[in-house]
CSV table of C-alpha atoms in Angstrom, one decimal:
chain,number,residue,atom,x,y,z
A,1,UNK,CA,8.7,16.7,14.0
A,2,UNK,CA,5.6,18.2,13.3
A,3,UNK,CA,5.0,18.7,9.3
A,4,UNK,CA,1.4,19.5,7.8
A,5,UNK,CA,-0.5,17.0,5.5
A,6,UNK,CA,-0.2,18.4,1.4
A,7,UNK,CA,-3.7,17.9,-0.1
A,8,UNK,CA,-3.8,16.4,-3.8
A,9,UNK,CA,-4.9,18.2,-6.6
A,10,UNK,CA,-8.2,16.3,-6.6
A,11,UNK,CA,-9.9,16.0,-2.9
A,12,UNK,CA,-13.1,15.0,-3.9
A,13,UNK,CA,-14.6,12.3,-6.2
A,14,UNK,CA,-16.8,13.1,-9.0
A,15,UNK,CA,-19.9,13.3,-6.9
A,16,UNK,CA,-18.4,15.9,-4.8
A,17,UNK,CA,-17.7,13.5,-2.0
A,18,UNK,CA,-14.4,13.9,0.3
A,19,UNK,CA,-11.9,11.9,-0.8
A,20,UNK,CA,-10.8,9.2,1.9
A,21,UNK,CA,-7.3,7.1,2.2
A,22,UNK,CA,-7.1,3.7,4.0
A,23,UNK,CA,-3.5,3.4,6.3
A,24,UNK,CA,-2.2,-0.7,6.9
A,25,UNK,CA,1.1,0.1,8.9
A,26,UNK,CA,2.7,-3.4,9.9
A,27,UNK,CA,5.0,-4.1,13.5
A,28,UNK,CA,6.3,-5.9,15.9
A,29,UNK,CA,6.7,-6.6,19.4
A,30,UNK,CA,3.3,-5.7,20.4
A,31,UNK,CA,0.8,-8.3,20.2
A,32,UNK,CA,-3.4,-7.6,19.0
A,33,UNK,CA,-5.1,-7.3,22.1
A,34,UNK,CA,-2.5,-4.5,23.4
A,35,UNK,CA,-2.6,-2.5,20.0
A,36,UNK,CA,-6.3,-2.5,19.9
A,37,UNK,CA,-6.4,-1.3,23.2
A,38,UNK,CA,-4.1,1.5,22.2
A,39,UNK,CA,-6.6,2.1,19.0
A,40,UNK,CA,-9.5,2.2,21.9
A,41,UNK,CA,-7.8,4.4,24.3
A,42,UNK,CA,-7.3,6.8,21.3
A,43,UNK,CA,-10.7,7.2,19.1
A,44,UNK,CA,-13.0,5.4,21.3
A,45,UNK,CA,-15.7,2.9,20.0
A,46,UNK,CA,-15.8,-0.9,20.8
A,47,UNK,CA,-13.2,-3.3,21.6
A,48,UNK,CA,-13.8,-7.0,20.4
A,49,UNK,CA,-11.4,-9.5,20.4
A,50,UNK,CA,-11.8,-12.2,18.0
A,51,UNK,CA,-9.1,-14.5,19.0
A,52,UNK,CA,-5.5,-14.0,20.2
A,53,UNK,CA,-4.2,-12.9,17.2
A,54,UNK,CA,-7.0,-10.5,16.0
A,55,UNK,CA,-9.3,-7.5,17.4
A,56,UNK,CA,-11.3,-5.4,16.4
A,57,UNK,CA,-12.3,-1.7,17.4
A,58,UNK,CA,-15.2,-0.6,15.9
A,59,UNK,CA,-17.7,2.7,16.2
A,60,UNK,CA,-14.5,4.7,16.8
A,61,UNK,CA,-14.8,7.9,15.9
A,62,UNK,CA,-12.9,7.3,12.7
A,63,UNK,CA,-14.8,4.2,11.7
A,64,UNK,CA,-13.7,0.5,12.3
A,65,UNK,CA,-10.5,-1.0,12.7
A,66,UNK,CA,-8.8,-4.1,12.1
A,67,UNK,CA,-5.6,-5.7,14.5
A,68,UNK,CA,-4.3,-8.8,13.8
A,69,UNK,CA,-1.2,-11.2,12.8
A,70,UNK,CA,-0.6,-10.7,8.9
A,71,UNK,CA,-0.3,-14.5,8.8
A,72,UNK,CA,-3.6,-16.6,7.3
A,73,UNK,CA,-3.0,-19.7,9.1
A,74,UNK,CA,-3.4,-18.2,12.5
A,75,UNK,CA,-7.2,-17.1,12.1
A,76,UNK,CA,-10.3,-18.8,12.2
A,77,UNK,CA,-12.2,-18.4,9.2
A,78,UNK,CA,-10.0,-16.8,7.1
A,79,UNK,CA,-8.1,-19.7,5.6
A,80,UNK,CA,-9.4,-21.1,2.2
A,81,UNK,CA,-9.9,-24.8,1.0
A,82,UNK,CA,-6.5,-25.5,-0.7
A,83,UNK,CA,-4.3,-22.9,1.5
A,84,UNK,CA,-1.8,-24.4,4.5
A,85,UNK,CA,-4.4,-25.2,7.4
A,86,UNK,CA,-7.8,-25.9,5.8
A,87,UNK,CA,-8.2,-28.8,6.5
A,88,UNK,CA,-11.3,-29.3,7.3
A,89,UNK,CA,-13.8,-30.7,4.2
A,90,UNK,CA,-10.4,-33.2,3.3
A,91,UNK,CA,-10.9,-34.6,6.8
A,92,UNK,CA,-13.4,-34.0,8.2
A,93,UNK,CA,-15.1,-32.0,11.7
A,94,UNK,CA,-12.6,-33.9,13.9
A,95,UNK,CA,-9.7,-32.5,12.2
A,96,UNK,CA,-11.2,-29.2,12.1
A,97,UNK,CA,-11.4,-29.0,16.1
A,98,UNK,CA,-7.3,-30.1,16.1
A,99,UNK,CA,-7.0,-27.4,13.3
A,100,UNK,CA,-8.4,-25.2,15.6
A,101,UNK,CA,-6.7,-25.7,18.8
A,102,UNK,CA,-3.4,-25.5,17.3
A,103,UNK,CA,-4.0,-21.9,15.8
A,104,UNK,CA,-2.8,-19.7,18.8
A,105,UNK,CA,0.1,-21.8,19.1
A,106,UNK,CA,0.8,-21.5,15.2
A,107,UNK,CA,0.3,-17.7,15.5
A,108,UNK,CA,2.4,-17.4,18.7
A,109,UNK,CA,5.0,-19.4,16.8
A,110,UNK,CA,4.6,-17.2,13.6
A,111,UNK,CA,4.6,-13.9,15.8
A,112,UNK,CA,8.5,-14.0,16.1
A,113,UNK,CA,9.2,-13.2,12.7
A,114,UNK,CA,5.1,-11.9,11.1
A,115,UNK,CA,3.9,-8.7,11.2
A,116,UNK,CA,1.4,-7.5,13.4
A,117,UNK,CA,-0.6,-5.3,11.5
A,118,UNK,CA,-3.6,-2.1,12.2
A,119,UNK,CA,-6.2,-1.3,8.9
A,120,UNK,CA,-7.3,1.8,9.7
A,121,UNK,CA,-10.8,2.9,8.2
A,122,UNK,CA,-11.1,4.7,5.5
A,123,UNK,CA,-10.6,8.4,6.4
A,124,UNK,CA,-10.9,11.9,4.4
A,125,UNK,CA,-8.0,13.1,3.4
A,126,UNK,CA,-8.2,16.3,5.8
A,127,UNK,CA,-8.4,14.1,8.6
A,128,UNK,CA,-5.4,12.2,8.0
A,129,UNK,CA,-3.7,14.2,11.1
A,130,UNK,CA,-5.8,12.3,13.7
A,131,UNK,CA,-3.5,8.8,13.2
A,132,UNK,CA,-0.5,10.7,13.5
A,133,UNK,CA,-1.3,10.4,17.5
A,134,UNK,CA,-2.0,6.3,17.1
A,135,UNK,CA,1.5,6.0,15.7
A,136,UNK,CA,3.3,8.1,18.2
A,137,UNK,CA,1.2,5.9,20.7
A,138,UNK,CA,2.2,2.4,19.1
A,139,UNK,CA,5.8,3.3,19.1
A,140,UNK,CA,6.0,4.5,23.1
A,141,UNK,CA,4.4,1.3,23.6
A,142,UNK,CA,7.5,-0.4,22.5
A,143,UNK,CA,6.1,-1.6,18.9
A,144,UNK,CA,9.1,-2.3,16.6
A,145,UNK,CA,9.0,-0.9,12.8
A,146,UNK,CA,11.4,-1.9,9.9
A,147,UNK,CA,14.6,-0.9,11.4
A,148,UNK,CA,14.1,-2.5,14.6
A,149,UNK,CA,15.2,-6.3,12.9
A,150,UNK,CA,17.0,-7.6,9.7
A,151,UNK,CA,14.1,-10.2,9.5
A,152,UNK,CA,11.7,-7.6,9.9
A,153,UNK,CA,10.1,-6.9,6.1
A,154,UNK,CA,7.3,-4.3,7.4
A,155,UNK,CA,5.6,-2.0,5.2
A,156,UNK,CA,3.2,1.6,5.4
A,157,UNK,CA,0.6,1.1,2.7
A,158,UNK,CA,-1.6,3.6,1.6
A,159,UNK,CA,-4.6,3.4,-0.2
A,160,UNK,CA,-5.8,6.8,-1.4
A,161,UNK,CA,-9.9,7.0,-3.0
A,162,UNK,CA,-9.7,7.3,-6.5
A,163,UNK,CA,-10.9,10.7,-7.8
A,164,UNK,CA,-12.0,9.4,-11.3
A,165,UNK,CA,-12.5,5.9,-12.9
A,166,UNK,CA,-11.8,6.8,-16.2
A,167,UNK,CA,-8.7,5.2,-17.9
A,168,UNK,CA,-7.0,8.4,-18.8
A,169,UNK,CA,-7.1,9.4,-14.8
A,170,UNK,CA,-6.1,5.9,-14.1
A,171,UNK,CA,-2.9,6.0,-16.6
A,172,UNK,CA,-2.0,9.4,-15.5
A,173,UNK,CA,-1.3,8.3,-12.2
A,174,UNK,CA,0.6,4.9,-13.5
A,175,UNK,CA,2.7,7.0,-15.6
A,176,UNK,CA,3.6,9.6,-12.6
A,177,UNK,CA,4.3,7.2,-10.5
A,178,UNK,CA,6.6,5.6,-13.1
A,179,UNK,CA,8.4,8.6,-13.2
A,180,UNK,CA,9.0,9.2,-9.8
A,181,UNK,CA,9.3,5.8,-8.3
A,182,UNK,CA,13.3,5.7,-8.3
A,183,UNK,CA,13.1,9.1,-6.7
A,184,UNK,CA,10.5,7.6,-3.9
A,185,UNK,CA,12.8,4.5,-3.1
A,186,UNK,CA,15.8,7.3,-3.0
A,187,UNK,CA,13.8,9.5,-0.4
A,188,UNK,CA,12.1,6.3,1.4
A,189,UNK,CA,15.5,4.7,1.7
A,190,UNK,CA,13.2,1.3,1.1
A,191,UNK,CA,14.5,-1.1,3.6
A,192,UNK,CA,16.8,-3.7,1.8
A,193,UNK,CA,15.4,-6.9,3.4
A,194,UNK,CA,11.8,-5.7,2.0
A,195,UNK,CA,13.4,-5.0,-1.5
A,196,UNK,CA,14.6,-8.7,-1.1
A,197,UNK,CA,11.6,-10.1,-0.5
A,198,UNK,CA,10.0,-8.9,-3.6
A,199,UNK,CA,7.2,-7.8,-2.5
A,200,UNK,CA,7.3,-4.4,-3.6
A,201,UNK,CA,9.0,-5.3,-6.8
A,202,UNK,CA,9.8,-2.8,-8.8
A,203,UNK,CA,7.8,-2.1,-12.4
A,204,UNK,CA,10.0,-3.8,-15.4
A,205,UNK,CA,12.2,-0.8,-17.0
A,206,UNK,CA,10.9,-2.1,-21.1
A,207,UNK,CA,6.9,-1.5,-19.4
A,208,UNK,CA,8.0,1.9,-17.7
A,209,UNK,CA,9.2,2.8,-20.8
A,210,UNK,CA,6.4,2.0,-22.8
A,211,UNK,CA,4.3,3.4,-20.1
A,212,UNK,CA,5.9,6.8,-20.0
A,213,UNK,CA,5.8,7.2,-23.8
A,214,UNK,CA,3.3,10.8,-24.2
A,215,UNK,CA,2.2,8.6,-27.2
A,216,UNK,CA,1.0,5.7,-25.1
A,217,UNK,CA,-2.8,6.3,-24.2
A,218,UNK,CA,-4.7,3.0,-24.5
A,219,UNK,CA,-8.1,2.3,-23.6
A,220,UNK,CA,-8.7,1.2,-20.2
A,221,UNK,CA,-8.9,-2.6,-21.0
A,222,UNK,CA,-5.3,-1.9,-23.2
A,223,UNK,CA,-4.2,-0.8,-20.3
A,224,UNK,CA,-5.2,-3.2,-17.8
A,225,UNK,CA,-4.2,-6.1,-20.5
A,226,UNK,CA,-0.8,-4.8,-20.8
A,227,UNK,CA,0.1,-4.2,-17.3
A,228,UNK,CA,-1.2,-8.0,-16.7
A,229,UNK,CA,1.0,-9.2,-19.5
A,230,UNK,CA,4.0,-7.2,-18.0
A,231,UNK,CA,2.8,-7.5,-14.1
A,232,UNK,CA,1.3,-11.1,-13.5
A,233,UNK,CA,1.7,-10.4,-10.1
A,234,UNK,CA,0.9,-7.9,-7.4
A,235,UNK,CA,3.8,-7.6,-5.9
A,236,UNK,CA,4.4,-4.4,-7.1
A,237,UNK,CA,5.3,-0.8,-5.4
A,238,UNK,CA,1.8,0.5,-6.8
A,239,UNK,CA,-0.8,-2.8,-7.1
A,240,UNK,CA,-3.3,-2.0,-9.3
A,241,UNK,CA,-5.0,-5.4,-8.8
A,242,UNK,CA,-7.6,-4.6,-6.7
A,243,UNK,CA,-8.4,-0.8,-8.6
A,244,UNK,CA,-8.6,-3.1,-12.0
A,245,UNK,CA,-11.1,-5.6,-9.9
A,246,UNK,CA,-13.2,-2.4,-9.0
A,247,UNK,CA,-13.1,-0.9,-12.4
A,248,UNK,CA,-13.5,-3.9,-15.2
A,249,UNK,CA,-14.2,-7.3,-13.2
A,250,UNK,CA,-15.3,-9.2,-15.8
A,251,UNK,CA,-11.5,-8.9,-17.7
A,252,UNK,CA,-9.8,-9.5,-14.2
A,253,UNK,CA,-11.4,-12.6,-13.2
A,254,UNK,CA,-11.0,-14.0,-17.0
A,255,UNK,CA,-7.0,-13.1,-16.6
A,256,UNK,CA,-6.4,-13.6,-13.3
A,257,UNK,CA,-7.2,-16.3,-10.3
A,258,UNK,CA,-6.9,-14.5,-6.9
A,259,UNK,CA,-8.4,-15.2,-3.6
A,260,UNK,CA,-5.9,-12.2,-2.0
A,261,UNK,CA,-7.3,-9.2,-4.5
A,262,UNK,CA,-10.1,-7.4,-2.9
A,263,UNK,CA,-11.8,-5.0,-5.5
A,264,UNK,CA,-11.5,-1.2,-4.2
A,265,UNK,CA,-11.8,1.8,-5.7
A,266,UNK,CA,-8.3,2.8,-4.7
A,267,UNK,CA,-4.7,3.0,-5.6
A,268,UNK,CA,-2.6,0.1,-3.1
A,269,UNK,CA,0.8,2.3,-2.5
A,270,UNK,CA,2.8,-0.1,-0.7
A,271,UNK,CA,6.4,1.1,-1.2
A,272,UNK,CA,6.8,3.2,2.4
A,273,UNK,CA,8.8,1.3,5.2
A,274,UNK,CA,7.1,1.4,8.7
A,275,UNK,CA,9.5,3.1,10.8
A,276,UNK,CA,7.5,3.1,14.1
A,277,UNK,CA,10.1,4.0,17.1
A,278,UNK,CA,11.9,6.1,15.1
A,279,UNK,CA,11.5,9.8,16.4
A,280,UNK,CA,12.5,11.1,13.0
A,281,UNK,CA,9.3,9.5,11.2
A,282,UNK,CA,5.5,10.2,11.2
A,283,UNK,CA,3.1,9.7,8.7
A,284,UNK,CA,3.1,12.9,6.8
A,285,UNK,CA,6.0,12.7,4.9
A,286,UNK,CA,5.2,9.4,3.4
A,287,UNK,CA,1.7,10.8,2.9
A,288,UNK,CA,3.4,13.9,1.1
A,289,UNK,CA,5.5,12.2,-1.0
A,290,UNK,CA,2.3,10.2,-2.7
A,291,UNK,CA,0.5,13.9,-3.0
A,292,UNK,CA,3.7,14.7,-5.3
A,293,UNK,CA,3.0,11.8,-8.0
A,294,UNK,CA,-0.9,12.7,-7.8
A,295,UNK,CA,0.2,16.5,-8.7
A,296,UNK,CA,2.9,15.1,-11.6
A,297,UNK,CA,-0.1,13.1,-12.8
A,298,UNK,CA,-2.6,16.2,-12.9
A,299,UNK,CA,-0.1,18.5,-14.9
A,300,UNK,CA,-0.5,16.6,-18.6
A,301,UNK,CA,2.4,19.1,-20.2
A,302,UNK,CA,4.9,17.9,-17.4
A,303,UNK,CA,4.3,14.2,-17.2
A,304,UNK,CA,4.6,14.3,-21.3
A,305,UNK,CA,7.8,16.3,-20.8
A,306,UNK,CA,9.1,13.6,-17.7
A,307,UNK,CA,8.2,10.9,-19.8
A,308,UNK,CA,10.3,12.1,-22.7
A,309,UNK,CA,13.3,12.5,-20.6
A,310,UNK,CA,13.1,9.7,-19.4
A,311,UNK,CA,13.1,7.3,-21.9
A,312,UNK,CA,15.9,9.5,-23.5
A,313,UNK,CA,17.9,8.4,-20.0
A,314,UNK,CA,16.5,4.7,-20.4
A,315,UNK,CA,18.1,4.6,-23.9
A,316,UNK,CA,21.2,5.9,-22.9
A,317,UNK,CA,21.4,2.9,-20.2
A,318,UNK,CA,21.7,6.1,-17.8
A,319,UNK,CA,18.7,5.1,-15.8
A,320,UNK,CA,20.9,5.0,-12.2
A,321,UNK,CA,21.0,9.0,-12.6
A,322,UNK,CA,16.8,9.3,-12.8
A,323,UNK,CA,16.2,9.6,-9.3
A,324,UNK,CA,18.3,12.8,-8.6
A,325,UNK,CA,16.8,14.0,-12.2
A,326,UNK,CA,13.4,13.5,-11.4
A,327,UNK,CA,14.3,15.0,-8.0
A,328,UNK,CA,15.5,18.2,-9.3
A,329,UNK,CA,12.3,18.3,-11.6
A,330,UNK,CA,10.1,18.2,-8.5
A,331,UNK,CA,11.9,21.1,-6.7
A,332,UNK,CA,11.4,23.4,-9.8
């Protein structure tokens, strides 16, 4: 199913650059070595494995990528002091080599149930179409998406460029996405063992509705201090964590202790399942759906108007009809 990538109402940044968007798409059943030879056979550039649970590709004609097992414990050098595994200054150098030895078996063990997982580079927007053929690729050679297994929790994320920095921009696109997050999990059919896992929590209804409130426009330290008293976690569909590390780092690292947030100057949509074997699925459609709350979020008259509605349906405890609402709004 072939279906063309939408473009956002904003597809540069304010220094006329091309936008770019960063793709994470997690499976299974297909270890590192063989999905980075898939990413070489496709774009080119350099293979180098870095142990048996991670690869890298790199000078590829989109840029770098990253394969590896989305488990911590199973790669050298990327475990901190304190985390399961680093062991190393409590014991000493002869632990470490035990440490060590034991991490292939660990991520062979942890392989059953973890994600394998490819970060794409950060590509411009009109590019996007080039993964499309690394997905159809992954999934012929036998790699198993978020249907494929109960156990299997495996997300798409996307991380679109921001356009602008400034806190209105920023709030616009919280309170679009707000809006049309029930409709997104409606359309995405989220996978229930991902929605149990609570990873991609869903924002609190009392902060959407404060959010969506035309009368809410707080500075952009409000804003980041009341989505941290309302998200103290960022296990959410849409973490702002690592935008707010990129934009005021001085407030995040007073309010919040996190080795795992990585400041970017992105928006980290992690709601879409990863459906890869599924003949039905490519990457446009999720792509398309974000595209609609980045044009809900440029249109200030019809996110007011959403917003309204919205909290008239919250208040009415009628908040199970929103998605088909919101739906309805976006086919107008």
């Amino acid at each position: 199913m072939d279906i063309a990538f939408r473009t956002p109402p904003h597809s540069t940044t304010t220094d006329g650059a091309p936008r770019t968007v960063g793709v994470e798409v997690e499976f299974a059943n297909l270890d590192a070595p063989s999905a980075a030879a898939v990413v070489h056979r496709l774009y080119g550039g350099a293979l180098e494995p870095e142990s048996p649970h991670r690869c890298r590709v790199t000078g590829t004609r989109l840029g770098d990528f990253a394969v590896e097992l989305d488990m911590r414990s199973a790669h050298p050098g990327k475990v901190q002091e304190g985390e399961p595994g680093a062991l190393g200054k409590a014991v000493g150098k002869a632990v470490d080599g035990v440490v060590e030895a034991l991490r292939p078996w660990w991520g062979n063990i942890g392989s059953l149930v973890m994600p394998f997982e490819i970060a794409a580079p950060p590509i411009p927007i009109d590019r996007l179409a080039e993964l499309e053929p690394l997905f159809a690729a992954l999934s012929a050679q036998g790699a198993a998406g978020t249907d494929a297994s109960p156990l299997f929790a495996f997300g798409l994320h996307l991380n679109p460029q921001v356009a602008r920095t400034d806190g209105d921009y920023v709030l616009d696109h919280l309170k679009a996405f707000l809006l049309l997050a029930p409709w997104l999990r409606r359309e995405i059919r989220v996978d229930p063992t991902r929605r149990l896992t609570g990873f991609i929590a869903a924002f609190p209804v009392d902060y959407a509705v404060k959010v969506v409130d035309p009368a809410y426009r707080p500075d952009l330290d409000g804003l980041i201090g009341d989505y941290l008293e309302a998200n103290p976690t960022r296990n959410r569909e849409l973490d702002l964590f690592p935008l707010f590390a990129h934009l005021a780092p001085e407030t995040m690292a007073a309010k919040l202790s996190d080795p795992h947030v990585r400041p970017r100057p992105t928006f980290h949509y992690r709601l879409p399942n990863a459906r890869l074997g599924d003949p039905d699925w490519n990457l446009a459609q999720d792509w398309n759906r974000w595209v609609a709350v980045e044009e809900l979020a440029g249109d200030r008259d019809r996110l007011d108007a959403l917003g309204t509605d919205f909290r008239a349906f919250a208040a009415r405890k009628a908040l199970d009809g929103w998605a088909a609402e919101a739906g309805r709004r976006l086919a107008v």
